[in-house]
Short mmCIF file of C-alpha atoms in Angstrom, two decimals:
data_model
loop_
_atom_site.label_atom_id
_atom_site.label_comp_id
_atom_site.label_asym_id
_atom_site.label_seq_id
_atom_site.Cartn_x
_atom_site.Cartn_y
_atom_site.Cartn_z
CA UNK A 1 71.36 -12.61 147.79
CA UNK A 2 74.71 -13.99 146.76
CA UNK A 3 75.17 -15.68 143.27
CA UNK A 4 75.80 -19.75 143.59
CA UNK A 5 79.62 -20.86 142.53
CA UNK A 6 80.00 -22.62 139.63
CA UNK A 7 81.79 -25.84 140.18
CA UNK A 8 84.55 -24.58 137.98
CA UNK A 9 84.41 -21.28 140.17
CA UNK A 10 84.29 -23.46 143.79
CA UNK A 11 87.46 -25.59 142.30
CA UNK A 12 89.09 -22.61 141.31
CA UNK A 13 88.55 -20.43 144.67
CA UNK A 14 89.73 -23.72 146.84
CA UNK A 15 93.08 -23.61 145.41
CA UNK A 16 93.75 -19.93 147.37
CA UNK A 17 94.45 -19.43 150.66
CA UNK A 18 92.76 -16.77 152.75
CA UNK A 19 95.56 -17.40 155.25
CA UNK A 20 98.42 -17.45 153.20
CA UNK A 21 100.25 -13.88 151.21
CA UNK A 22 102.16 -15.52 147.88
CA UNK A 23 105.37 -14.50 146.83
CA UNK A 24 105.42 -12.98 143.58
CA UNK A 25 106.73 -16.16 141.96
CA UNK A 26 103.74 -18.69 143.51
CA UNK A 27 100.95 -15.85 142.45
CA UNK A 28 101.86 -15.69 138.67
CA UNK A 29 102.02 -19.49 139.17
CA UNK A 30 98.53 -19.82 140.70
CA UNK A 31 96.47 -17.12 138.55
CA UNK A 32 97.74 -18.81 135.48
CA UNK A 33 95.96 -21.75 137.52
CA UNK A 34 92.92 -20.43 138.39
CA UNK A 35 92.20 -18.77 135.14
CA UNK A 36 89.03 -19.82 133.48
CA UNK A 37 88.55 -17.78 130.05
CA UNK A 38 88.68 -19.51 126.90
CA UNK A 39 90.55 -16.87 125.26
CA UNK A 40 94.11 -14.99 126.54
CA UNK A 41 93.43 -12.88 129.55
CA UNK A 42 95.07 -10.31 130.83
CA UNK A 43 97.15 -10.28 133.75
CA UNK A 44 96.44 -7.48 136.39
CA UNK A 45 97.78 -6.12 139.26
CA UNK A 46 96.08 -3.59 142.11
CA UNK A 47 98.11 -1.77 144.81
CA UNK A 48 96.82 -0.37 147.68
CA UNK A 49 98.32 2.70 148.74
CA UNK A 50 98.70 3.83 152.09
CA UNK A 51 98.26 7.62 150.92
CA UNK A 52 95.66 10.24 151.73
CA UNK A 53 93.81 10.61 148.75
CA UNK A 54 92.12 13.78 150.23
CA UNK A 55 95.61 15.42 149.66
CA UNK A 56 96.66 16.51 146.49
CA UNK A 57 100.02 16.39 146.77
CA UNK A 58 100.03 12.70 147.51
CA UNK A 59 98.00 11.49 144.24
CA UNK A 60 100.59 9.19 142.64
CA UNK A 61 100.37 8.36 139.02
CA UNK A 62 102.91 8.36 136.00
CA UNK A 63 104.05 5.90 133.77
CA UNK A 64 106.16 2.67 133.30
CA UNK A 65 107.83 1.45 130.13
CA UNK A 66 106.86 -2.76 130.64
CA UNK A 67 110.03 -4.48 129.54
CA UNK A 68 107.70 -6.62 127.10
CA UNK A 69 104.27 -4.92 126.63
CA UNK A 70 100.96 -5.27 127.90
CA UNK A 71 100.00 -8.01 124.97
CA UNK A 72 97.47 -5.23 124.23
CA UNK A 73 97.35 -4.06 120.99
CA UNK A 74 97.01 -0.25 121.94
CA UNK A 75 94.67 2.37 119.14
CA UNK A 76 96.19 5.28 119.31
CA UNK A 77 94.90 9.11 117.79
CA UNK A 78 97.26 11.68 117.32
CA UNK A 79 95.94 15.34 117.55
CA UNK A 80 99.23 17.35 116.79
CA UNK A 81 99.96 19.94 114.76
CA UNK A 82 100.42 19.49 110.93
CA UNK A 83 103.77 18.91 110.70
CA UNK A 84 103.94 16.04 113.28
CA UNK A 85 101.18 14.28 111.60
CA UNK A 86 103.43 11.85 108.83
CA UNK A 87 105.67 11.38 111.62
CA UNK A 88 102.99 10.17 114.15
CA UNK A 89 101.70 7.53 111.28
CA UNK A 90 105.15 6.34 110.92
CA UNK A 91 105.41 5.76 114.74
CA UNK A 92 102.23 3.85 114.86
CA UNK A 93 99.40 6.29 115.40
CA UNK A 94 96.06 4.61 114.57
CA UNK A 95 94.54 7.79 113.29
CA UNK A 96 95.92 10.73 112.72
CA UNK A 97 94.91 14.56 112.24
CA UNK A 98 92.60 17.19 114.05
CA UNK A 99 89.24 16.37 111.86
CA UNK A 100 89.06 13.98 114.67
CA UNK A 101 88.14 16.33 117.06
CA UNK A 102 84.77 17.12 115.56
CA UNK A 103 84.18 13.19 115.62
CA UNK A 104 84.79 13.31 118.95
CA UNK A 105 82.40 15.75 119.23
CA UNK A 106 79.39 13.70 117.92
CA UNK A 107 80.42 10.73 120.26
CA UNK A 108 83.48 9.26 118.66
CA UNK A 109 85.90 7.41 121.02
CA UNK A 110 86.61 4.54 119.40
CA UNK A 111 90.52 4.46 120.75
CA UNK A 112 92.76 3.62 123.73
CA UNK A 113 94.80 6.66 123.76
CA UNK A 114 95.08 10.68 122.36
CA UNK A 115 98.81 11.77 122.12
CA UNK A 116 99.12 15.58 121.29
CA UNK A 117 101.36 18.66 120.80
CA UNK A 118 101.12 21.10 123.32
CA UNK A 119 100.76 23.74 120.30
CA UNK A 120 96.77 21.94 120.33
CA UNK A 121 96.09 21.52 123.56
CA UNK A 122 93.80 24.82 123.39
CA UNK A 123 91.51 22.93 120.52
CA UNK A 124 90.11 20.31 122.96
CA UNK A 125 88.47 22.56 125.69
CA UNK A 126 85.64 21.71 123.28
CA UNK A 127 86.26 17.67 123.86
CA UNK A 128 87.14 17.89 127.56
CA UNK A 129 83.96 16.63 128.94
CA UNK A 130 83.96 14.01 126.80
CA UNK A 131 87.67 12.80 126.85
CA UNK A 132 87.73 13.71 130.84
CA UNK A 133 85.46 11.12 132.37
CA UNK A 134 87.23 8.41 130.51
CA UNK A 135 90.39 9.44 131.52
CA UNK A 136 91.55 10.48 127.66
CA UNK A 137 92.58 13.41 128.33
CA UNK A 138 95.81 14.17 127.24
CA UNK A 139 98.19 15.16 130.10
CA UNK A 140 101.84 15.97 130.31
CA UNK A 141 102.07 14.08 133.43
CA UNK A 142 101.39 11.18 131.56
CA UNK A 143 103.33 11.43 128.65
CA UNK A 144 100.86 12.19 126.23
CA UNK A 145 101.59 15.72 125.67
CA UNK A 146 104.80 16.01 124.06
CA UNK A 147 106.66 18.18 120.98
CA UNK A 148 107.84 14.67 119.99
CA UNK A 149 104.80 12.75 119.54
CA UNK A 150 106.69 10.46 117.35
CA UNK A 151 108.28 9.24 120.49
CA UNK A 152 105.42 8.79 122.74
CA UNK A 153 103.93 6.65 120.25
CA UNK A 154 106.87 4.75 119.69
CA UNK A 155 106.80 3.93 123.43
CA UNK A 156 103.19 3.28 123.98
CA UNK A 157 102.80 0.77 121.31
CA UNK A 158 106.23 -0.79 122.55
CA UNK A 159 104.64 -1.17 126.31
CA UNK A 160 104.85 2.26 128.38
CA UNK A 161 101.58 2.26 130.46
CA UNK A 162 100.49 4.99 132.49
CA UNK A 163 98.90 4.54 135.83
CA UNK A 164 97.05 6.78 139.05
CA UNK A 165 95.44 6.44 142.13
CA UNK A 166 91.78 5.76 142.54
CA UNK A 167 89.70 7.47 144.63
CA UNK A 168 90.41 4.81 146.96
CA UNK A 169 94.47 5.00 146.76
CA UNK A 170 94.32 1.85 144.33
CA UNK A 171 96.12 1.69 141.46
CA UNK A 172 94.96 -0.86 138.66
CA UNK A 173 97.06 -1.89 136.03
CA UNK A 174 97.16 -5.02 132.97
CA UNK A 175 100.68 -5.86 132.96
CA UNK A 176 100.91 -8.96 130.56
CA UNK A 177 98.60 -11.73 129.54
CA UNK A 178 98.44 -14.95 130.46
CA UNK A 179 99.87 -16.37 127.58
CA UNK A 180 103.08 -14.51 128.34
CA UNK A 181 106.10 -16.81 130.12
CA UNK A 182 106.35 -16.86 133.80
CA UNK A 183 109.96 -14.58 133.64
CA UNK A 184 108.58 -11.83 131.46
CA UNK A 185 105.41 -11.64 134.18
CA UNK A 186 107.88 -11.31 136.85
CA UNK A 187 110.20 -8.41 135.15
CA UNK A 188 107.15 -6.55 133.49
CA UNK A 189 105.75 -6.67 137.54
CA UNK A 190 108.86 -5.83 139.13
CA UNK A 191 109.40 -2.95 136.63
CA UNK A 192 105.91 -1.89 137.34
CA UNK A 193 106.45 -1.74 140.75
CA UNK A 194 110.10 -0.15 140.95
CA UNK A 195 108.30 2.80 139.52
CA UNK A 196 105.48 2.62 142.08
CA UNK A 197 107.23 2.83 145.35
CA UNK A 198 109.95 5.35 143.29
CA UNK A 199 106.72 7.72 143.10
CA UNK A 200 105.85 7.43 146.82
CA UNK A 201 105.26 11.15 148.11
CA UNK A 202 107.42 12.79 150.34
CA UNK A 203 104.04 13.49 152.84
CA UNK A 204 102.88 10.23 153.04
CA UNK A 205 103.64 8.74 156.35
CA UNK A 206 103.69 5.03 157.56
CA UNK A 207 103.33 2.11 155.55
CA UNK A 208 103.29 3.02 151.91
CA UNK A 209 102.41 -0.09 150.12
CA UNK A 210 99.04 -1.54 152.05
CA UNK A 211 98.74 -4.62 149.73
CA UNK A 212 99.00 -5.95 146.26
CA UNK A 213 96.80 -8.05 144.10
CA UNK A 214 97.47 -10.19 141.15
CA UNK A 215 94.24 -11.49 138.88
CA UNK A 216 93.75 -12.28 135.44
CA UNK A 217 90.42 -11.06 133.44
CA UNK A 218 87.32 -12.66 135.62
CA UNK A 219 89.46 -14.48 138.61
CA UNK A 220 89.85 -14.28 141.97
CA UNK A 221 92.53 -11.68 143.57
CA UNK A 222 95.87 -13.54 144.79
CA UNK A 223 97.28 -12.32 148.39
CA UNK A 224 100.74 -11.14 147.40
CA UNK A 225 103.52 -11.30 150.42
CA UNK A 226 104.92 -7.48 150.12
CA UNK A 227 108.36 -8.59 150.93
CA UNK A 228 108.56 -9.74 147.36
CA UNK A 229 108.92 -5.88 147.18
CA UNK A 230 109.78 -3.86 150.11
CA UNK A 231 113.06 -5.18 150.06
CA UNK A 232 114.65 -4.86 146.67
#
């Protein structure tokens, strides 16, 4: 049985098209629109990939630096080796040191992000089950392995995001808040999405990009037109 609109939903939903796609510029427009939340929600995209996610070699994730941030304030723990540890709490780190590890242990996760030293890695096979299901895992891939954790840091809480394929081929991301102006939505988003189609696998085959999404925390999905993209 499907739950009943709320007028507010109903007034909301009539203002998209199901027969229209929305250039980049309209959607931001519209989902600033159609956003009902009292308090500043997040701006998110979702990008269908035309990629075989059966095939390894055609997982795409990594990471973008968003020209101005998320709007997130990001927690951060730094596992890294003793000397790296006044350097990550300069740079930002939340918490700091490898005590944390036996907090995470007892069922501790009260953060957005582990950056470590590769020197440590071998101390969190213990952790792995926990950290792996929530993605928190630290991963070179990703940036969050590094012998200058400093940096990493540095760039997280300044806006780098990192990003993968579901199991689906989608990849979800926040990319700004509603609150943010219309021009730093539209260079955080084209950033976001240089990277994307930069990452495409040399294996996949036909269309790459199957369609994009932009929504903002409870809303409706907005249509976007992929030439907003395909062409720059």
């Amino acid at each position: 049985m499907s739950k009943k609109l709320t007028k507010n939903k109903k007034k909301f939903l009539e203002k998209i098209s199901t027969k229209k796609k929305y250039s980049l510029e309209e959607a931001i427009v519209l989902v600033k629109e159609i956003n009902f939340v009292k308090f500043d929600a997040s701006i998110d995209i979702s990008v269908h990939l035309g990629i075989d996610v059966r095939v390894p070699n055609q997982m795409v994730r990594g990471t973008v630096l968003l020209p101005h941030g998320t709007g997130k304030n990001i927690c951060i723990l730094a596992l890294v080796s003793k000397d790296k540890e006044i350097e990550s709490k300069k740079a930002g780190a939340n918490y700091v040191g490898l005590n944390y590890i036996e907090k995470i242990q007892s069922g501790w996760t009260e953060f957005d992000i582990i950056v470590a030293t590769p020197s440590v890695m071998n101390q969190l096979d213990g952790i792995g089950k926990i950290l792996g299901p929530k993605g928190l895992m630290p991963n070179p891939k990703m940036g969050t392995v590094s012998v200058n954790p400093e940096e990493s840091i540095k760039e997280i809480k300044s806006g780098r995001i990192t990003f993968k394929t579901d199991r689906y081929g989608i990849v979800h991301a926040s990319i700004g808040k509603v609150s943010f102006s219309n021009q730093y939505l539209l260079e955080n988003i084209g950033e976001f999405m240089k990277i994307i189609i930069r990452n495409k696998p040399s294996s996949s085959k036909g269309s790459y990009i199957k369609s994009i999404y932009l929504s903002s925390t409870m809303s409706y999905g907005i249509p976007l037109d992929l030439k907003s993209f395909v062409n720059k």
